[in-house]
């Protein structure tokens, strides 16, 4: 789509969630009262909805997200604090989940979180160490489990098998966020299909920790992108034709800036800029944990197509990172 209108929101991934296992209501016993025709129709409608929900016929992920308790704030697990809960398992069937990854990770070790911890996409790309009866496994936060309460982790089948016997189905676990996990490589960027100079959306990858802010430089100033719950960072009015300079900030204050990200919808552009580690910028001292905070754009660089991707996969182009030329200093606001 090149007319500048925003594309429709992508269908959330995660169709592989198992159906709910809740049983059916037992029919009431005892004398029956006579009901007026209108009352009988209303009662039948209520019972029909109840049986449909509790009967487990529909996939779990078809259900709307569970409402959070009054006063509760949605926020990702952060800072290495140990949490306790339970784990089940599912199969994404190779899909990348609600976090919009092109595919599941190659090691197939991932997790879906409930709305309170998925936090409208704020957990995407982070990692958890999950410990069960048989040991500990590290998983990538990739998906949302709409029916899961806080503390309920829906692991991939492969991850569950690392910590428990799959025959158990549900096990008690403890888990914690991993701070600064090893990075698989430099930051990657994927401009969304349908994007144009008038409507900009980008997916940032390989950032290690959850992101807090993504900003795009346009006309000498930074513009904050807003994170959608499917994990793309959006500027509805667009950011111009590019190439783009993108600044990415994570929840622990790591910040990186990349240049030369091009308008190549549907292709993964791989920069040479890492979020942290050797050669990465120093992070700020204070971690941030704002449930409503939006991540800043990932750093990227000039991209040149290097190979044609196989059908059904995202094309990957290498980016030659270079420092921005003649850019005026900009206050280091976190967006």
Short mmCIF file of the C-alpha atoms (twelve columns), coordinates in Angstrom:
data_MODEL
# 
_entry.id   MODEL 
# 
loop_
_atom_site.group_PDB 
_atom_site.id 
_atom_site.type_symbol 
_atom_site.label_atom_id 
_atom_site.label_alt_id 
_atom_site.label_comp_id 
_atom_site.label_asym_id 
_atom_site.label_seq_id 
_atom_site.Cartn_x 
_atom_site.Cartn_y 
_atom_site.Cartn_z 
_atom_site.pdbx_PDB_model_num 
ATOM 1   C CA . UNK A 1   0.000   0.000   0.000  1 
ATOM 2   C CA . UNK A 2   1.633   3.260   -1.115 1 
ATOM 3   C CA . UNK A 3   -1.179  5.801   -0.817 1 
ATOM 4   C CA . UNK A 4   -0.102  6.819   2.691  1 
ATOM 5   C CA . UNK A 5   -3.125  5.433   4.487  1 
ATOM 6   C CA . UNK A 6   -2.442  3.315   7.533  1 
ATOM 7   C CA . UNK A 7   -2.818  -0.434  6.947  1 
ATOM 8   C CA . UNK A 8   -5.196  -2.428  9.017  1 
ATOM 9   C CA . UNK A 9   -3.765  -3.818  12.253 1 
ATOM 10  C CA . UNK A 10  -2.203  -7.265  11.771 1 
ATOM 11  C CA . UNK A 11  -4.019  -10.266 13.132 1 
ATOM 12  C CA . UNK A 12  -2.353  -11.237 16.426 1 
ATOM 13  C CA . UNK A 13  -0.316  -14.396 16.175 1 
ATOM 14  C CA . UNK A 14  -0.519  -17.250 18.631 1 
ATOM 15  C CA . UNK A 15  -3.241  -19.369 17.070 1 
ATOM 16  C CA . UNK A 16  -1.394  -22.383 18.368 1 
ATOM 17  C CA . UNK A 17  -2.622  -21.951 21.924 1 
ATOM 18  C CA . UNK A 18  -4.408  -25.009 23.196 1 
ATOM 19  C CA . UNK A 19  -8.149  -24.866 23.846 1 
ATOM 20  C CA . UNK A 20  -9.103  -24.106 27.434 1 
ATOM 21  C CA . UNK A 21  -9.575  -27.168 29.602 1 
ATOM 22  C CA . UNK A 22  -12.343 -25.865 31.787 1 
ATOM 23  C CA . UNK A 23  -15.176 -28.305 32.356 1 
ATOM 24  C CA . UNK A 24  -18.834 -27.744 31.640 1 
ATOM 25  C CA . UNK A 25  -21.375 -26.558 34.164 1 
ATOM 26  C CA . UNK A 26  -23.407 -29.279 35.809 1 
ATOM 27  C CA . UNK A 27  -27.136 -28.944 35.183 1 
ATOM 28  C CA . UNK A 28  -29.041 -27.619 38.245 1 
ATOM 29  C CA . UNK A 29  -31.253 -30.036 40.179 1 
ATOM 30  C CA . UNK A 30  -34.452 -29.556 42.194 1 
ATOM 31  C CA . UNK A 31  -37.897 -28.197 41.318 1 
ATOM 32  C CA . UNK A 32  -38.132 -25.989 38.304 1 
ATOM 33  C CA . UNK A 33  -39.854 -22.669 38.410 1 
ATOM 34  C CA . UNK A 34  -42.091 -21.557 35.646 1 
ATOM 35  C CA . UNK A 35  -40.555 -18.759 33.637 1 
ATOM 36  C CA . UNK A 36  -42.241 -16.227 31.401 1 
ATOM 37  C CA . UNK A 37  -41.346 -16.550 27.729 1 
ATOM 38  C CA . UNK A 38  -39.111 -13.501 27.767 1 
ATOM 39  C CA . UNK A 39  -37.267 -14.708 30.868 1 
ATOM 40  C CA . UNK A 40  -36.712 -18.147 29.336 1 
ATOM 41  C CA . UNK A 41  -35.183 -16.660 26.207 1 
ATOM 42  C CA . UNK A 42  -32.836 -14.497 28.277 1 
ATOM 43  C CA . UNK A 43  -31.816 -17.444 30.457 1 
ATOM 44  C CA . UNK A 44  -31.110 -19.593 27.402 1 
ATOM 45  C CA . UNK A 45  -28.911 -16.882 25.932 1 
ATOM 46  C CA . UNK A 46  -26.918 -16.573 29.161 1 
ATOM 47  C CA . UNK A 47  -26.491 -20.344 29.480 1 
ATOM 48  C CA . UNK A 48  -25.461 -20.581 25.839 1 
ATOM 49  C CA . UNK A 49  -22.678 -18.042 26.336 1 
ATOM 50  C CA . UNK A 50  -21.559 -19.727 29.573 1 
ATOM 51  C CA . UNK A 51  -21.349 -23.172 27.976 1 
ATOM 52  C CA . UNK A 52  -19.516 -21.816 24.951 1 
ATOM 53  C CA . UNK A 53  -16.903 -20.127 27.128 1 
ATOM 54  C CA . UNK A 54  -16.460 -22.934 29.661 1 
ATOM 55  C CA . UNK A 55  -16.784 -25.817 27.237 1 
ATOM 56  C CA . UNK A 56  -13.345 -25.209 25.745 1 
ATOM 57  C CA . UNK A 57  -14.479 -25.373 22.124 1 
ATOM 58  C CA . UNK A 58  -12.735 -22.181 21.048 1 
ATOM 59  C CA . UNK A 59  -8.956  -21.722 21.032 1 
ATOM 60  C CA . UNK A 60  -7.689  -19.902 24.106 1 
ATOM 61  C CA . UNK A 61  -6.167  -17.093 22.073 1 
ATOM 62  C CA . UNK A 62  -9.506  -16.358 20.427 1 
ATOM 63  C CA . UNK A 63  -10.692 -15.019 23.790 1 
ATOM 64  C CA . UNK A 64  -10.355 -11.311 24.571 1 
ATOM 65  C CA . UNK A 65  -7.619  -10.346 27.034 1 
ATOM 66  C CA . UNK A 66  -8.549  -10.812 30.691 1 
ATOM 67  C CA . UNK A 67  -9.358  -7.507  32.391 1 
ATOM 68  C CA . UNK A 68  -6.741  -6.447  34.927 1 
ATOM 69  C CA . UNK A 69  -7.808  -6.068  38.572 1 
ATOM 70  C CA . UNK A 70  -8.751  -2.545  39.609 1 
ATOM 71  C CA . UNK A 71  -5.638  -0.504  40.282 1 
ATOM 72  C CA . UNK A 72  -3.293  -3.070  38.735 1 
ATOM 73  C CA . UNK A 73  -0.635  -1.824  36.340 1 
ATOM 74  C CA . UNK A 74  0.577   -3.796  33.352 1 
ATOM 75  C CA . UNK A 75  4.368   -4.044  33.377 1 
ATOM 76  C CA . UNK A 76  6.970   -6.547  32.187 1 
ATOM 77  C CA . UNK A 77  9.039   -8.556  34.681 1 
ATOM 78  C CA . UNK A 78  12.247  -6.535  35.206 1 
ATOM 79  C CA . UNK A 79  15.374  -6.264  37.288 1 
ATOM 80  C CA . UNK A 80  16.038  -9.898  38.156 1 
ATOM 81  C CA . UNK A 81  13.291  -10.084 40.826 1 
ATOM 82  C CA . UNK A 82  12.210  -13.707 41.353 1 
ATOM 83  C CA . UNK A 83  8.510   -14.431 40.740 1 
ATOM 84  C CA . UNK A 84  6.561   -17.622 41.370 1 
ATOM 85  C CA . UNK A 85  3.700   -19.052 39.362 1 
ATOM 86  C CA . UNK A 86  2.837   -21.894 37.049 1 
ATOM 87  C CA . UNK A 87  3.684   -22.974 33.528 1 
ATOM 88  C CA . UNK A 88  1.782   -24.685 30.732 1 
ATOM 89  C CA . UNK A 89  2.860   -25.153 27.128 1 
ATOM 90  C CA . UNK A 90  1.730   -24.599 23.538 1 
ATOM 91  C CA . UNK A 91  3.074   -24.594 19.974 1 
ATOM 92  C CA . UNK A 92  3.154   -21.435 17.844 1 
ATOM 93  C CA . UNK A 93  3.584   -23.660 14.767 1 
ATOM 94  C CA . UNK A 94  6.572   -21.599 13.665 1 
ATOM 95  C CA . UNK A 95  4.799   -18.234 13.858 1 
ATOM 96  C CA . UNK A 96  6.410   -15.299 15.634 1 
ATOM 97  C CA . UNK A 97  3.554   -14.521 18.022 1 
ATOM 98  C CA . UNK A 98  1.964   -11.234 19.034 1 
ATOM 99  C CA . UNK A 99  5.413   -9.601  19.131 1 
ATOM 100 C CA . UNK A 100 5.404   -9.785  15.293 1 
ATOM 101 C CA . UNK A 101 8.651   -11.697 14.883 1 
ATOM 102 C CA . UNK A 102 8.865   -13.075 11.331 1 
ATOM 103 C CA . UNK A 103 9.269   -16.593 12.811 1 
ATOM 104 C CA . UNK A 104 9.748   -18.343 16.131 1 
ATOM 105 C CA . UNK A 105 13.381  -18.393 17.335 1 
ATOM 106 C CA . UNK A 106 15.539  -21.140 15.847 1 
ATOM 107 C CA . UNK A 107 15.964  -22.864 19.221 1 
ATOM 108 C CA . UNK A 108 12.174  -22.778 19.752 1 
ATOM 109 C CA . UNK A 109 12.575  -21.615 23.344 1 
ATOM 110 C CA . UNK A 110 9.915   -18.929 23.838 1 
ATOM 111 C CA . UNK A 111 7.077   -17.902 26.139 1 
ATOM 112 C CA . UNK A 112 3.680   -16.201 25.989 1 
ATOM 113 C CA . UNK A 113 2.722   -13.925 28.889 1 
ATOM 114 C CA . UNK A 114 -0.656  -12.840 30.195 1 
ATOM 115 C CA . UNK A 115 -1.873  -9.262  29.633 1 
ATOM 116 C CA . UNK A 116 -0.509  -7.975  32.961 1 
ATOM 117 C CA . UNK A 117 3.071   -9.015  32.106 1 
ATOM 118 C CA . UNK A 118 2.876   -8.783  28.312 1 
ATOM 119 C CA . UNK A 119 1.985   -5.142  29.044 1 
ATOM 120 C CA . UNK A 120 0.743   -4.201  25.559 1 
ATOM 121 C CA . UNK A 121 3.999   -5.351  23.978 1 
ATOM 122 C CA . UNK A 122 6.413   -3.838  26.538 1 
ATOM 123 C CA . UNK A 123 7.844   -7.301  27.344 1 
ATOM 124 C CA . UNK A 124 8.562   -8.224  23.722 1 
ATOM 125 C CA . UNK A 125 12.137  -9.206  22.997 1 
ATOM 126 C CA . UNK A 126 13.085  -9.646  26.657 1 
ATOM 127 C CA . UNK A 127 14.181  -12.945 28.198 1 
ATOM 128 C CA . UNK A 128 13.161  -14.945 31.269 1 
ATOM 129 C CA . UNK A 129 14.981  -17.680 33.160 1 
ATOM 130 C CA . UNK A 130 12.289  -20.175 34.175 1 
ATOM 131 C CA . UNK A 131 12.956  -22.893 36.786 1 
ATOM 132 C CA . UNK A 132 10.786  -25.979 37.201 1 
ATOM 133 C CA . UNK A 133 11.111  -29.506 38.681 1 
ATOM 134 C CA . UNK A 134 13.823  -30.610 36.214 1 
ATOM 135 C CA . UNK A 135 15.925  -27.465 35.863 1 
ATOM 136 C CA . UNK A 136 16.085  -23.980 34.309 1 
ATOM 137 C CA . UNK A 137 15.520  -22.774 30.755 1 
ATOM 138 C CA . UNK A 138 16.003  -19.335 29.187 1 
ATOM 139 C CA . UNK A 139 13.131  -18.225 26.956 1 
ATOM 140 C CA . UNK A 140 12.395  -15.278 24.663 1 
ATOM 141 C CA . UNK A 141 9.199   -13.301 25.304 1 
ATOM 142 C CA . UNK A 142 7.459   -13.648 21.949 1 
ATOM 143 C CA . UNK A 143 3.732   -13.895 22.456 1 
ATOM 144 C CA . UNK A 144 0.675   -13.002 24.512 1 
ATOM 145 C CA . UNK A 145 -1.595  -15.502 26.260 1 
ATOM 146 C CA . UNK A 146 -4.893  -13.584 26.619 1 
ATOM 147 C CA . UNK A 147 -6.412  -15.911 29.223 1 
ATOM 148 C CA . UNK A 148 -3.293  -16.157 31.426 1 
ATOM 149 C CA . UNK A 149 -3.183  -14.333 34.748 1 
ATOM 150 C CA . UNK A 150 0.009   -12.766 36.093 1 
ATOM 151 C CA . UNK A 151 2.412   -15.561 36.999 1 
ATOM 152 C CA . UNK A 152 1.050   -17.991 34.398 1 
ATOM 153 C CA . UNK A 153 3.698   -18.653 31.742 1 
ATOM 154 C CA . UNK A 154 2.692   -20.455 28.550 1 
ATOM 155 C CA . UNK A 155 5.989   -21.934 27.370 1 
ATOM 156 C CA . UNK A 156 6.845   -23.516 24.066 1 
ATOM 157 C CA . UNK A 157 6.604   -27.309 24.215 1 
ATOM 158 C CA . UNK A 158 10.390  -27.517 23.841 1 
ATOM 159 C CA . UNK A 159 11.005  -25.119 26.746 1 
ATOM 160 C CA . UNK A 160 8.507   -26.915 28.992 1 
ATOM 161 C CA . UNK A 161 10.235  -30.241 28.326 1 
ATOM 162 C CA . UNK A 162 13.505  -28.724 29.639 1 
ATOM 163 C CA . UNK A 163 12.003  -28.031 33.070 1 
ATOM 164 C CA . UNK A 164 9.300   -30.712 33.536 1 
ATOM 165 C CA . UNK A 165 7.738   -33.867 32.163 1 
ATOM 166 C CA . UNK A 166 5.196   -32.794 29.500 1 
ATOM 167 C CA . UNK A 167 2.788   -35.415 30.849 1 
ATOM 168 C CA . UNK A 168 2.279   -33.153 33.880 1 
ATOM 169 C CA . UNK A 169 0.758   -30.427 31.727 1 
ATOM 170 C CA . UNK A 170 0.916   -27.765 34.469 1 
ATOM 171 C CA . UNK A 171 3.812   -27.271 36.928 1 
ATOM 172 C CA . UNK A 172 4.849   -24.757 39.546 1 
ATOM 173 C CA . UNK A 173 7.749   -22.552 38.479 1 
ATOM 174 C CA . UNK A 174 9.843   -19.607 39.545 1 
ATOM 175 C CA . UNK A 175 11.133  -17.100 37.015 1 
ATOM 176 C CA . UNK A 176 13.060  -13.861 36.692 1 
ATOM 177 C CA . UNK A 177 13.907  -11.378 33.976 1 
ATOM 178 C CA . UNK A 178 17.389  -11.693 32.492 1 
ATOM 179 C CA . UNK A 179 19.284  -8.390  32.633 1 
ATOM 180 C CA . UNK A 180 21.643  -7.817  29.673 1 
ATOM 181 C CA . UNK A 181 21.468  -11.305 28.129 1 
ATOM 182 C CA . UNK A 182 24.099  -12.121 25.474 1 
ATOM 183 C CA . UNK A 183 23.101  -10.496 22.182 1 
ATOM 184 C CA . UNK A 184 22.775  -12.614 19.027 1 
ATOM 185 C CA . UNK A 185 24.200  -9.742  16.992 1 
ATOM 186 C CA . UNK A 186 23.651  -6.088  16.082 1 
ATOM 187 C CA . UNK A 187 20.237  -4.462  16.139 1 
ATOM 188 C CA . UNK A 188 17.889  -5.260  13.286 1 
ATOM 189 C CA . UNK A 189 15.052  -3.193  11.848 1 
ATOM 190 C CA . UNK A 190 12.026  -4.225  9.813  1 
ATOM 191 C CA . UNK A 191 9.884   -1.507  8.241  1 
ATOM 192 C CA . UNK A 192 6.296   -2.714  8.074  1 
ATOM 193 C CA . UNK A 193 4.523   -3.622  4.866  1 
ATOM 194 C CA . UNK A 194 2.387   -0.696  3.725  1 
ATOM 195 C CA . UNK A 195 4.742   1.904   5.209  1 
ATOM 196 C CA . UNK A 196 5.569   5.021   3.201  1 
ATOM 197 C CA . UNK A 197 6.916   8.514   3.777  1 
ATOM 198 C CA . UNK A 198 3.454   9.367   5.172  1 
ATOM 199 C CA . UNK A 199 3.017   6.367   7.515  1 
ATOM 200 C CA . UNK A 200 5.982   4.859   9.350  1 
ATOM 201 C CA . UNK A 201 6.178   1.678   11.441 1 
ATOM 202 C CA . UNK A 202 9.307   -0.260  12.379 1 
ATOM 203 C CA . UNK A 203 10.033  -3.470  14.304 1 
ATOM 204 C CA . UNK A 204 13.320  -3.535  16.267 1 
ATOM 205 C CA . UNK A 205 15.087  -6.836  16.904 1 
ATOM 206 C CA . UNK A 206 18.027  -8.354  18.802 1 
ATOM 207 C CA . UNK A 207 17.955  -5.717  21.562 1 
ATOM 208 C CA . UNK A 208 18.269  -8.163  24.492 1 
ATOM 209 C CA . UNK A 209 16.334  -6.233  27.159 1 
ATOM 210 C CA . UNK A 210 12.777  -4.903  26.742 1 
ATOM 211 C CA . UNK A 211 12.688  -1.524  25.014 1 
ATOM 212 C CA . UNK A 212 11.426  1.703   26.517 1 
ATOM 213 C CA . UNK A 213 11.620  4.161   23.637 1 
ATOM 214 C CA . UNK A 214 12.301  4.475   19.919 1 
ATOM 215 C CA . UNK A 215 12.843  7.825   18.237 1 
ATOM 216 C CA . UNK A 216 13.345  8.766   14.599 1 
ATOM 217 C CA . UNK A 217 15.302  11.865  13.572 1 
ATOM 218 C CA . UNK A 218 13.431  14.061  11.149 1 
ATOM 219 C CA . UNK A 219 14.202  17.620  10.124 1 
ATOM 220 C CA . UNK A 220 16.841  18.167  12.809 1 
ATOM 221 C CA . UNK A 221 14.750  16.922  15.731 1 
ATOM 222 C CA . UNK A 222 13.772  13.576  17.253 1 
ATOM 223 C CA . UNK A 223 10.231  12.262  16.874 1 
ATOM 224 C CA . UNK A 224 9.030   9.674   19.379 1 
ATOM 225 C CA . UNK A 225 7.429   6.551   17.933 1 
ATOM 226 C CA . UNK A 226 4.565   4.909   19.838 1 
ATOM 227 C CA . UNK A 227 4.683   1.179   20.510 1 
ATOM 228 C CA . UNK A 228 1.650   -0.753  19.299 1 
ATOM 229 C CA . UNK A 229 0.641   -3.880  21.224 1 
ATOM 230 C CA . UNK A 230 1.858   -5.975  18.286 1 
ATOM 231 C CA . UNK A 231 5.357   -4.500  18.913 1 
ATOM 232 C CA . UNK A 232 5.795   -2.181  15.930 1 
ATOM 233 C CA . UNK A 233 6.847   1.406   16.661 1 
ATOM 234 C CA . UNK A 234 4.504   3.772   14.871 1 
ATOM 235 C CA . UNK A 235 4.587   7.387   13.641 1 
ATOM 236 C CA . UNK A 236 1.126   7.745   12.057 1 
ATOM 237 C CA . UNK A 237 1.986   10.888  10.074 1 
ATOM 238 C CA . UNK A 238 5.165   9.329   8.691  1 
ATOM 239 C CA . UNK A 239 8.847   10.191  9.006  1 
ATOM 240 C CA . UNK A 240 9.602   11.192  5.421  1 
ATOM 241 C CA . UNK A 241 11.147  9.088   2.665  1 
ATOM 242 C CA . UNK A 242 14.327  8.150   4.585  1 
ATOM 243 C CA . UNK A 243 17.026  7.038   5.016  1 
ATOM 244 C CA . UNK A 244 16.367  7.221   8.757  1 
ATOM 245 C CA . UNK A 245 18.434  7.760   11.863 1 
ATOM 246 C CA . UNK A 246 16.851  5.733   14.664 1 
ATOM 247 C CA . UNK A 247 17.613  5.950   18.372 1 
ATOM 248 C CA . UNK A 248 16.698  3.024   20.626 1 
ATOM 249 C CA . UNK A 249 16.570  3.030   24.447 1 
ATOM 250 C CA . UNK A 250 15.930  0.004   26.661 1 
ATOM 251 C CA . UNK A 251 14.421  -0.196  30.148 1 
ATOM 252 C CA . UNK A 252 17.862  -0.204  31.822 1 
ATOM 253 C CA . UNK A 253 19.090  2.941   30.071 1 
ATOM 254 C CA . UNK A 254 21.168  1.409   27.271 1 
ATOM 255 C CA . UNK A 255 20.904  3.600   24.195 1 
ATOM 256 C CA . UNK A 256 22.141  3.131   20.649 1 
ATOM 257 C CA . UNK A 257 21.709  5.160   17.483 1 
ATOM 258 C CA . UNK A 258 21.891  3.840   13.931 1 
ATOM 259 C CA . UNK A 259 21.804  5.646   10.630 1 
ATOM 260 C CA . UNK A 260 20.891  4.772   7.071  1 
ATOM 261 C CA . UNK A 261 17.792  2.675   7.705  1 
ATOM 262 C CA . UNK A 262 15.932  2.720   4.415  1 
ATOM 263 C CA . UNK A 263 12.320  2.501   3.340  1 
ATOM 264 C CA . UNK A 264 12.410  -1.231  2.474  1 
ATOM 265 C CA . UNK A 265 9.055   -2.590  3.728  1 
ATOM 266 C CA . UNK A 266 9.054   -6.251  4.687  1 
ATOM 267 C CA . UNK A 267 12.841  -6.619  4.743  1 
ATOM 268 C CA . UNK A 268 14.961  -7.084  7.854  1 
ATOM 269 C CA . UNK A 269 17.824  -4.574  7.833  1 
ATOM 270 C CA . UNK A 270 20.762  -5.669  9.939  1 
ATOM 271 C CA . UNK A 271 22.877  -2.867  11.388 1 
ATOM 272 C CA . UNK A 272 26.380  -3.027  12.858 1 
ATOM 273 C CA . UNK A 273 25.257  -1.302  16.079 1 
ATOM 274 C CA . UNK A 274 24.801  -3.329  19.262 1 
ATOM 275 C CA . UNK A 275 22.508  -2.305  22.086 1 
ATOM 276 C CA . UNK A 276 25.191  -2.965  24.718 1 
ATOM 277 C CA . UNK A 277 28.430  -4.840  25.152 1 
ATOM 278 C CA . UNK A 278 31.752  -4.209  23.410 1 
ATOM 279 C CA . UNK A 279 31.692  -0.906  21.577 1 
ATOM 280 C CA . UNK A 280 28.164  -0.006  22.691 1 
ATOM 281 C CA . UNK A 281 27.360  3.368   24.315 1 
ATOM 282 C CA . UNK A 282 27.336  3.488   28.133 1 
ATOM 283 C CA . UNK A 283 23.953  3.185   29.766 1 
ATOM 284 C CA . UNK A 284 22.371  5.617   32.187 1 
ATOM 285 C CA . UNK A 285 22.417  4.692   35.852 1 
ATOM 286 C CA . UNK A 286 18.699  4.461   36.601 1 
ATOM 287 C CA . UNK A 287 16.481  1.674   35.227 1 
ATOM 288 C CA . UNK A 288 13.019  2.709   34.063 1 
ATOM 289 C CA . UNK A 289 9.827   0.791   34.667 1 
ATOM 290 C CA . UNK A 290 6.919   2.783   33.415 1 
ATOM 291 C CA . UNK A 291 3.952   0.631   32.331 1 
ATOM 292 C CA . UNK A 292 2.882   3.260   29.821 1 
ATOM 293 C CA . UNK A 293 6.342   4.092   28.517 1 
ATOM 294 C CA . UNK A 294 6.993   3.587   24.836 1 
ATOM 295 C CA . UNK A 295 10.342  2.137   23.597 1 
ATOM 296 C CA . UNK A 296 12.626  4.348   21.530 1 
ATOM 297 C CA . UNK A 297 13.673  3.430   17.961 1 
ATOM 298 C CA . UNK A 298 16.479  0.987   17.406 1 
ATOM 299 C CA . UNK A 299 19.775  2.171   15.948 1 
ATOM 300 C CA . UNK A 300 20.374  1.155   12.392 1 
ATOM 301 C CA . UNK A 301 22.533  1.929   9.413  1 
ATOM 302 C CA . UNK A 302 22.695  2.301   5.670  1 
ATOM 303 C CA . UNK A 303 21.379  -0.851  4.098  1 
ATOM 304 C CA . UNK A 304 22.379  -2.610  0.937  1 
ATOM 305 C CA . UNK A 305 20.582  -5.748  -0.238 1 
ATOM 306 C CA . UNK A 306 22.926  -8.723  0.082  1 
ATOM 307 C CA . UNK A 307 20.868  -11.743 -0.831 1 
ATOM 308 C CA . UNK A 308 17.443  -12.862 -1.882 1 
ATOM 309 C CA . UNK A 309 15.481  -14.511 0.912  1 
ATOM 310 C CA . UNK A 310 13.757  -17.860 0.347  1 
ATOM 311 C CA . UNK A 311 10.026  -17.685 -0.347 1 
ATOM 312 C CA . UNK A 312 7.958   -17.217 2.797  1 
ATOM 313 C CA . UNK A 313 10.766  -15.592 4.826  1 
ATOM 314 C CA . UNK A 314 11.731  -11.986 5.402  1 
ATOM 315 C CA . UNK A 315 14.558  -10.675 3.251  1 
ATOM 316 C CA . UNK A 316 17.637  -9.647  5.235  1 
ATOM 317 C CA . UNK A 317 19.859  -6.797  4.138  1 
ATOM 318 C CA . UNK A 318 23.144  -5.799  5.727  1 
ATOM 319 C CA . UNK A 319 23.606  -2.246  6.906  1 
ATOM 320 C CA . UNK A 320 26.938  -0.433  6.957  1 
ATOM 321 C CA . UNK A 321 26.857  1.607   10.138 1 
ATOM 322 C CA . UNK A 322 28.293  5.110   9.982  1 
ATOM 323 C CA . UNK A 323 28.158  8.024   12.427 1 
ATOM 324 C CA . UNK A 324 25.566  10.671  11.524 1 
ATOM 325 C CA . UNK A 325 27.092  13.461  9.486  1 
ATOM 326 C CA . UNK A 326 26.806  17.076  10.599 1 
ATOM 327 C CA . UNK A 327 23.960  16.513  13.027 1 
ATOM 328 C CA . UNK A 328 23.335  19.244  15.540 1 
ATOM 329 C CA . UNK A 329 23.465  18.141  19.221 1 
ATOM 330 C CA . UNK A 330 20.105  16.981  20.546 1 
ATOM 331 C CA . UNK A 331 19.170  16.732  24.241 1 
ATOM 332 C CA . UNK A 332 19.310  13.120  25.374 1 
ATOM 333 C CA . UNK A 333 15.661  12.859  26.329 1 
ATOM 334 C CA . UNK A 334 14.392  9.300   26.613 1 
ATOM 335 C CA . UNK A 335 11.197  9.908   24.684 1 
# 
